[in-house]
């Protein structure tokens, strides 16, 4: 396939949805307007833990413009949601308050301002309990149970070989604790949904969301409706990064409940502080790591205990537990591995999906420890990584063997080549410290252990030859619609601008699960490809009749059906499509793509889990101002094995954006808690990188084709986060000579440490 | 109170008190939802508009302050041929748009910058855009977009 | 909410009632309104009062109208550096295009970036209220976080910087924050100095975000007063100077920075500015 010339795949393509975005015409959920639309605003507990005794809505109901104040008793369903059954998250608090951002009532009013004003008059009588704020406190023997089943959300093990005998064999054993902090998604569009009764006994929810099907299921269940009565339409979504799933369901349920009760459209648009306090964060993790190595740098054993602070509800914790577990050993061939991964409940905002999904945290720990080992063994950063890097045919941590598409070594070589030119030694001058850090990473693509991975897609060609593609996975800014359109255009041989890839609508394609795990391009792309192939077959059959030849003698390209042996014999595709329509060939197809299933031992996590991995190596050279701790990134090289670059423009954008989120995680961003309350629920004190904080990411792609991806592609959405974060931590250690085992390492931390040295 | 101002070249008369923000006037009264709200507190720049040519946060601007002013929103940008403005085109060409929620504000900050400084340095671009947060792109392509549009606008 | 836009200070004063607020740029006020922390019934916009706008010079010094935009102050090249740098450190272009210096002063946030420059410039604030006019030194105006000497309804009309603070002096300003762009000061520091023949004849230092109000670092000033460049530019002296700054301030730990960091950084910023000024002062005379 690599020999084949593509017309559209692999070439830089503008976003197919770009024009509406640069002109401001795209309608995000909060931009929608419906006649008679009401506004909803939730009243938050404001107490991290306690018993909810009563909610008094009397005064709030008197506010002009207020139509209703809904409390738990006013909901129509089980008042439960979550990602993995049994669900544990209440939509409106019933009895127990588990975090300060918990909603206790929902005010519906003619205007947003009236709803907000009234929300301040709702009185929740809460008996305050001592909140459980650390994982240690949650695991204490006498700890109060945050949920009936205790404070352990989920725990799993990975066991490969015999880790103790591995350690017995080692020349060097390194053992340390590492820690990461909560991270906020901080997409610039706060969550918003609008529920509209459609007058046909159904309800339509327009949502800024990542998984319309999750919303449909939860909304239907909590309204006591069959799924078929609920339609969820994805609106333009202003970033998600994992964050617009649970919370979108929560506000979707509230909006839909009110819309059904009041028979009017209801909009819920979060304020920024609600978006931080009342929706999931990236798990803070504590990680105990132990690595055994031979003198030559070969890793012989690795053991790790991972403790994830999951906050008040399970959300995606079980899956993040597994993903962290599976990736804790890194992209290395280690014979003996033993990992234990556990998420616990605390009285804080719940943790869940966030770009990288547990991998950035373990990569930070793993790559820090490997670097510590390299330093004490006197081996260079890239040599120790190369020595241990997986090769085709090696068994990875889950004992899964890939015979192809294992490009880690190529990414290390690419970084070595690129950094050969610049000075990477640690050094110092009067005002600055300099250092370079490296990190390699592995990131599973597709749902893997999270369950079956299927996506539906439809491709429809009209008589004029224009095409509509609808896949079940969402556009979140990452360019999914562009990739889907590219694939359809490539298969059908039509120009990209004749293809429209639409936003997801749950009525029209098969439930495709969540747009997570970098799976849009892979499983989603495969579904589009399959759907398009069928339409292509119709076109070829029709063209064969028209040319009076066999279908195999025809190709579709440049908007024409062309005879293979006579390039000038061409019929415009619209003519073929029109003829196909009148002849009765189907021009629409619904296809279904299913990634190879996972098959593994659930006690040891040994077996086939992900159907592909993205591999990467990052290098980051930094300069630290000695007087203030201020850091400047001088170079950042990000090399990833992406299988196949489908759209270079989209791909570099993903790597650059993901890297800056990783840099934020490692250096700037920290959700500050005091007594169970987030102190910096805004974009001034929660320091998201601005343009003046950007890093000069240089992207290098390695293409080791993935047999399970369209044209050999693997996903690229998540992996850069881990690489940039871990490389930064190693760069700081190189520059300062001090090993920070907790991220973020802020200016403040750096200055404090170098002054203490 | 009655407020009269010009928006994208058209005179507008609206009725609003000081508790109403310019952002609400644009989005609710005039239906110009290209101006976004990302924080409501001046911290993200999604609500950026040009007020008498200068970028300001419409989320912090009480509606009466619009009186007598000239407002430009993203909907008011046009290219010489009536199509896309060169800045909009450059944002598309360089891949500077991902989710697009920051984009209208980013484009208006770019316009304000280039109107006063047609050949900005990278540092000047960074300062000019420092009030617009983008969580998706990592900013590299946005800088490229500004440079490309500056170049194209100079050559026009 | 009612809104009025008086043309004169007196008109503004007479419009003021119990539940009214003055608004200048609205960048602080807008946040309070958004958070529903205040709910005034009337808003009096000071920005149409021409007398309160602009920068002017006379023999007595510099007068800056309270409603002068921060962006104009940041761009002004004929005012002391510390003040334009302080103004340029505020928020973002959008914020600077709305915010006024009067608002920065009256908001009296400990981290306000023009406050330390105004302290070292010995600025005087012109106030006008129902009771008439008065003038207060910057050092007497700030009373605590968000607390000032303003009487209810009183208006800050202008800031005066005396000629003595302008002639023959050099100034510097530095700040640090959590990030580079659109950042709130964890610490900011301004220095004003007169250097003659390589010797510091006079110096004033102020640190912000390290106490409830912007502080003058009198002890550090004394250490530097009368010293020559040669005496100052020694590691040991600079170490002592930094240490003196660290004990002279009274910072707290909050969501923006820890107390210890504020101390370390204060010392470092002071050393940086003094180094720059002394080198510049010596160079100027060459
Ligand atoms: C996102 C963001 C970032 C910011 N970053 C910074 C920063 O980095 N550094 C910094 O110092 N500040 C910062 N600020 C705060 C603010 O922008 C400044 O304090 C600004 O100078 C306030 O001026 P204003 O004209 O907008 O004040 P307004 O909001 O109009 O007024 C502030 C207060 O002062 C009163 N007032 C205003 N003028 C007068 C007057 N002449 N007489 C009497 N009372 C008056 C008002 O009644 C009000 O109580 C930031 C604000 C935001 C929203
Ligand atoms: S919405 Fe105005 S700056 Fe964020
Ligand atoms: S493109 Fe999404 S925030 Fe900028």
PDB file of C-alpha atoms in Angstrom, chain C residues 2 13 16 37 63 68 90 110 121 134 148 201 221 241 246 261 270 275-276 281:
ATOM      1  CA  UNK C   2     -29.103  52.951  35.824  1.00  0.00           C
ATOM      2  CA  UNK C  13     -20.078  63.692  42.415  1.00  0.00           C
ATOM      3  CA  UNK C  16     -23.392  59.579  43.347  1.00  0.00           C
ATOM      4  CA  UNK C  37     -20.419  40.085  44.468  1.00  0.00           C
ATOM      5  CA  UNK C  63      -0.084  64.822  35.748  1.00  0.00           C
ATOM      6  CA  UNK C  68      -5.972  57.460  31.271  1.00  0.00           C
ATOM      7  CA  UNK C  90      -1.070  44.378  33.390  1.00  0.00           C
ATOM      8  CA  UNK C 110      -1.848  44.203  46.615  1.00  0.00           C
ATOM      9  CA  UNK C 121       7.825  57.964  42.133  1.00  0.00           C
ATOM     10  CA  UNK C 134      -7.545  66.946  48.856  1.00  0.00           C
ATOM     11  CA  UNK C 148      -8.156  52.811  50.316  1.00  0.00           C
ATOM     12  CA  UNK C 201      22.565  59.611  45.740  1.00  0.00           C
ATOM     13  CA  UNK C 221      17.047  51.743  50.456  1.00  0.00           C
ATOM     14  CA  UNK C 241      20.662  43.134  49.828  1.00  0.00           C
ATOM     15  CA  UNK C 246      13.431  38.975  52.058  1.00  0.00           C
ATOM     16  CA  UNK C 261       8.880  31.904  47.048  1.00  0.00           C
ATOM     17  CA  UNK C 270      15.630  43.630  43.590  1.00  0.00           C
ATOM     18  CA  UNK C 275      22.230  45.606  38.837  1.00  0.00           C
ATOM     19  CA  UNK C 276      20.565  46.963  35.718  1.00  0.00           C
ATOM     20  CA  UNK C 281      23.662  54.749  35.597  1.00  0.00           C
TER      21      UNK C 281
END
